[in-house]
Tab-separated table of C-alpha atoms in Angstrom:
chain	number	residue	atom	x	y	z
A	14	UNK	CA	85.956	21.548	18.785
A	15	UNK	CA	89.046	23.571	19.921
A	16	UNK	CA	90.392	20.383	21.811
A	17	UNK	CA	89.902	18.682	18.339
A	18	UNK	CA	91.531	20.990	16.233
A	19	UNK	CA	94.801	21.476	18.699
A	20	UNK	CA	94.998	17.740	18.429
A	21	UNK	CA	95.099	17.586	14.865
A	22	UNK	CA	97.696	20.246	14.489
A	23	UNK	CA	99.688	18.150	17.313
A	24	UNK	CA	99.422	15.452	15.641
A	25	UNK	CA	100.265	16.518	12.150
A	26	UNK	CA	103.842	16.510	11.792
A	27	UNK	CA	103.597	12.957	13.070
A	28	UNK	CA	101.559	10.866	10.830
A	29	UNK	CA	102.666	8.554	8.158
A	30	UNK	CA	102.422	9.695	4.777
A	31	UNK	CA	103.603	6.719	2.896
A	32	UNK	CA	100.952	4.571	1.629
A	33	UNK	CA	100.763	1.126	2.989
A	34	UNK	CA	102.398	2.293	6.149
A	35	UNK	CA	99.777	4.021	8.763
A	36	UNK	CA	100.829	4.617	12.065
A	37	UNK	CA	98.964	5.273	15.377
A	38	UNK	CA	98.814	8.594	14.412
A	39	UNK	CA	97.122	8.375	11.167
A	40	UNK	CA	94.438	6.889	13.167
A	41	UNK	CA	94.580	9.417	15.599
A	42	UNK	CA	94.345	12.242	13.374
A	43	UNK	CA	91.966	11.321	11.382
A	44	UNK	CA	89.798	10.607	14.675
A	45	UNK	CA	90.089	14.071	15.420
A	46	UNK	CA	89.163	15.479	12.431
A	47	UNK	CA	86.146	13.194	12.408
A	48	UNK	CA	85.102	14.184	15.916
A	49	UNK	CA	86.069	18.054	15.435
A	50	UNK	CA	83.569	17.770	11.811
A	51	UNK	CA	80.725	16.110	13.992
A	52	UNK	CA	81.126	18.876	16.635
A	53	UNK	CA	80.560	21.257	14.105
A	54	UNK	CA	77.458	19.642	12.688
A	55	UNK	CA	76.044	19.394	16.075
A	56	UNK	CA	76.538	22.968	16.918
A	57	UNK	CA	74.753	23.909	13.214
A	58	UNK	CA	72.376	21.324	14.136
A	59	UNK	CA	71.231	22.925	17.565
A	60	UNK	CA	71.205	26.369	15.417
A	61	UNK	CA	68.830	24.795	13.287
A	62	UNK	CA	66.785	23.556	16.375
A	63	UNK	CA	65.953	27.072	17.289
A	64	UNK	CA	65.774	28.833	13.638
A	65	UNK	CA	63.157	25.633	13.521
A	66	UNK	CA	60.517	27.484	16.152
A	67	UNK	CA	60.451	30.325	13.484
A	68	UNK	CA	58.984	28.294	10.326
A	69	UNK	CA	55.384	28.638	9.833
A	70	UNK	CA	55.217	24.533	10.679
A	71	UNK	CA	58.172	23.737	12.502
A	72	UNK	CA	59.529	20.143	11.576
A	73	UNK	CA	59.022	17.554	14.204
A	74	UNK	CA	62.239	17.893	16.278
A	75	UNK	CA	63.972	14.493	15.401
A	76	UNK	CA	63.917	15.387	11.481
A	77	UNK	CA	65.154	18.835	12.099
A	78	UNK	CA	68.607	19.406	10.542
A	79	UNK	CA	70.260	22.913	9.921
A	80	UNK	CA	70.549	21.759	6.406
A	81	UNK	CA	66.883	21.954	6.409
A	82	UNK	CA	66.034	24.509	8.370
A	83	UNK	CA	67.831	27.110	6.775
A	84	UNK	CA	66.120	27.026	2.960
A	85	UNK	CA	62.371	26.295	4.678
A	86	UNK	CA	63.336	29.956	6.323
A	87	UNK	CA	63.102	31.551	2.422
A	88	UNK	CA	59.577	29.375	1.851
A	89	UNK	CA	58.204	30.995	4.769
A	90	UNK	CA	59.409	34.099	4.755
A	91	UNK	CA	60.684	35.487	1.332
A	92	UNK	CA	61.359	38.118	1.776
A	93	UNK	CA	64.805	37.330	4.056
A	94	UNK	CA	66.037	36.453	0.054
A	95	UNK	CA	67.809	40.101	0.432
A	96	UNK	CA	68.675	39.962	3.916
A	97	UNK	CA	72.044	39.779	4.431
A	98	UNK	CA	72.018	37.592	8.013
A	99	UNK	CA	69.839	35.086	5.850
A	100	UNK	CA	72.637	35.505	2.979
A	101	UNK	CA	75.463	35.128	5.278
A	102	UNK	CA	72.764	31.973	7.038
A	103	UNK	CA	72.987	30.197	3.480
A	104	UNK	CA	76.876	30.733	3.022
A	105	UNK	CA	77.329	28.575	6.657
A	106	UNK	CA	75.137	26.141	5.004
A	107	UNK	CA	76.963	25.948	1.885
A	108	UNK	CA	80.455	25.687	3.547
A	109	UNK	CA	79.464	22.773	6.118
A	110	UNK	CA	77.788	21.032	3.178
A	111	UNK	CA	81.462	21.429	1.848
A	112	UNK	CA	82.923	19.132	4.670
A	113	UNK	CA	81.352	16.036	3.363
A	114	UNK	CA	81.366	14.901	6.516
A	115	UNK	CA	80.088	11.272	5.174
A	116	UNK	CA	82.544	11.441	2.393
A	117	UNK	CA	85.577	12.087	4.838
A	118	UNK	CA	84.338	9.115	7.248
A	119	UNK	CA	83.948	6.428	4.586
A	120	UNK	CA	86.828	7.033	2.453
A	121	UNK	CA	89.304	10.397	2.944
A	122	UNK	CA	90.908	8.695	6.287
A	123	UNK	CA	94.514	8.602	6.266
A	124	UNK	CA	93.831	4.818	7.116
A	125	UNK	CA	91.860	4.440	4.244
A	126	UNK	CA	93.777	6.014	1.316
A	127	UNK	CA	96.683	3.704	2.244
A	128	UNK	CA	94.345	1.068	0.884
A	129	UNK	CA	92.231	2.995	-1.727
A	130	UNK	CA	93.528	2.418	-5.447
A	131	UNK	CA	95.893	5.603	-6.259
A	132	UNK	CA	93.746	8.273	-9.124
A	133	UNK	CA	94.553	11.329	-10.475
A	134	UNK	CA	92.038	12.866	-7.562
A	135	UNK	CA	94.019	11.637	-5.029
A	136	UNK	CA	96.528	14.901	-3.670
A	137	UNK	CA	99.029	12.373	-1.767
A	138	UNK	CA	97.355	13.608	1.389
A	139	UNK	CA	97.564	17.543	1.079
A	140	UNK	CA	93.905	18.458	1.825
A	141	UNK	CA	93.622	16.031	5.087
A	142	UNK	CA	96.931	17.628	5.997
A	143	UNK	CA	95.072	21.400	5.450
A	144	UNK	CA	91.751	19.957	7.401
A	145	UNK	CA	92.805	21.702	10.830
A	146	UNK	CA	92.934	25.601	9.105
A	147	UNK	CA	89.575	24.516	7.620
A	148	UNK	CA	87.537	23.402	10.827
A	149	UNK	CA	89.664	26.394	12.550
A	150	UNK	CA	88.014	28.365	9.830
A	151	UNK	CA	84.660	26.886	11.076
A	152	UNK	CA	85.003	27.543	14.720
A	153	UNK	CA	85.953	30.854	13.989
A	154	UNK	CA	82.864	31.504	12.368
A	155	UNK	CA	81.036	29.899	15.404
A	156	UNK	CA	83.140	32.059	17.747
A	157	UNK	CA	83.258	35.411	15.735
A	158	UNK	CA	79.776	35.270	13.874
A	159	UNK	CA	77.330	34.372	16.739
A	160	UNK	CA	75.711	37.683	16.758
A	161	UNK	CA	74.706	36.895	13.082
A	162	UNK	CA	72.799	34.140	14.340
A	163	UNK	CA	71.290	36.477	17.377
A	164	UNK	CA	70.615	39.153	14.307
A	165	UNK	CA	68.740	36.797	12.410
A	166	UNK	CA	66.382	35.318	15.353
A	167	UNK	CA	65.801	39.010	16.007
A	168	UNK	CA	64.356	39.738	12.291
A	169	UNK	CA	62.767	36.065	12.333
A	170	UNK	CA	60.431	38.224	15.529
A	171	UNK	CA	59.613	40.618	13.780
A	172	UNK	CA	57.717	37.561	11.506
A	173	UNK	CA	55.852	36.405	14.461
């Protein structure tokens, strides 16, 4: 993830904003946001992997996703609807859901919007050019909020 990110902001200032004319860097970029987004899901994913052991019937292990996990925790246990580590849980959920990380594969590429038809939706590149302060944002949370995750297996034991 951090290798990811430093690349992106590396390669920022180098890309090719005029549409119709990519350069090595678009591709580049764009790769590393890609890979930086998937790193993210992983690490959410392996989260959800051992929030899984907690639910009354875990989910077989190759159909267990943190996006998932984390809302079978409230049908299980309900009352974690007040508790602010399952609160704070549902807010990570929200903003990876908020990556798109299909979306941004298939069509948000700086490859790709050189060959998309121009809309009113389209910001001439400014939010792939903000993506690296948004995954930073991410892996800060990783980095800075593990003990939220640690707090919340703890309470999930007091379940079991």
């Amino acid at each position: 993830i951090h290798f990811g990110i430093a690349s992106c902001i590396l390669f920022r200032d180098k890309i090719s904003t005029e549409t119709g004319k990519p350069n090595v860097y678009n591709h580049r970029y764009t790769f590393m946001i890609e890979s930086s987004i998937h790193c993210i899901y992983s690490y959410c994913n392996r989260g959800g992997l051992v929030l899984n052991t907690y639910l009354k019937n875990p989910k077989e292990i190759k159909r267990t996703y943190f996006a998932n996990v984390v809302p079978q925790l409230l049908t299980d246990y309900p009352v974690l609807e007040q508790n602010e580590l399952y609160q704070w849980i549902c807010n990570v959920k929200v903003a990876l859901d908020e990556l798109e990380r299909n979306e941004f594969a298939h069509n948000n590429s700086l490859i790709m919007q050189n060959f998309l038809p121009k809309n009113n939706e389209r910001d001439d590149f400014k939010g792939l050019l903000a993506m690296p302060e948004l995954l930073l944002s991410h892996n800060r949370l990783i980095v800075d909020e593990i003990y939220n995750l640690v707090g919340l297996v703890e309470k999930l034991e007091t379940f079991i």
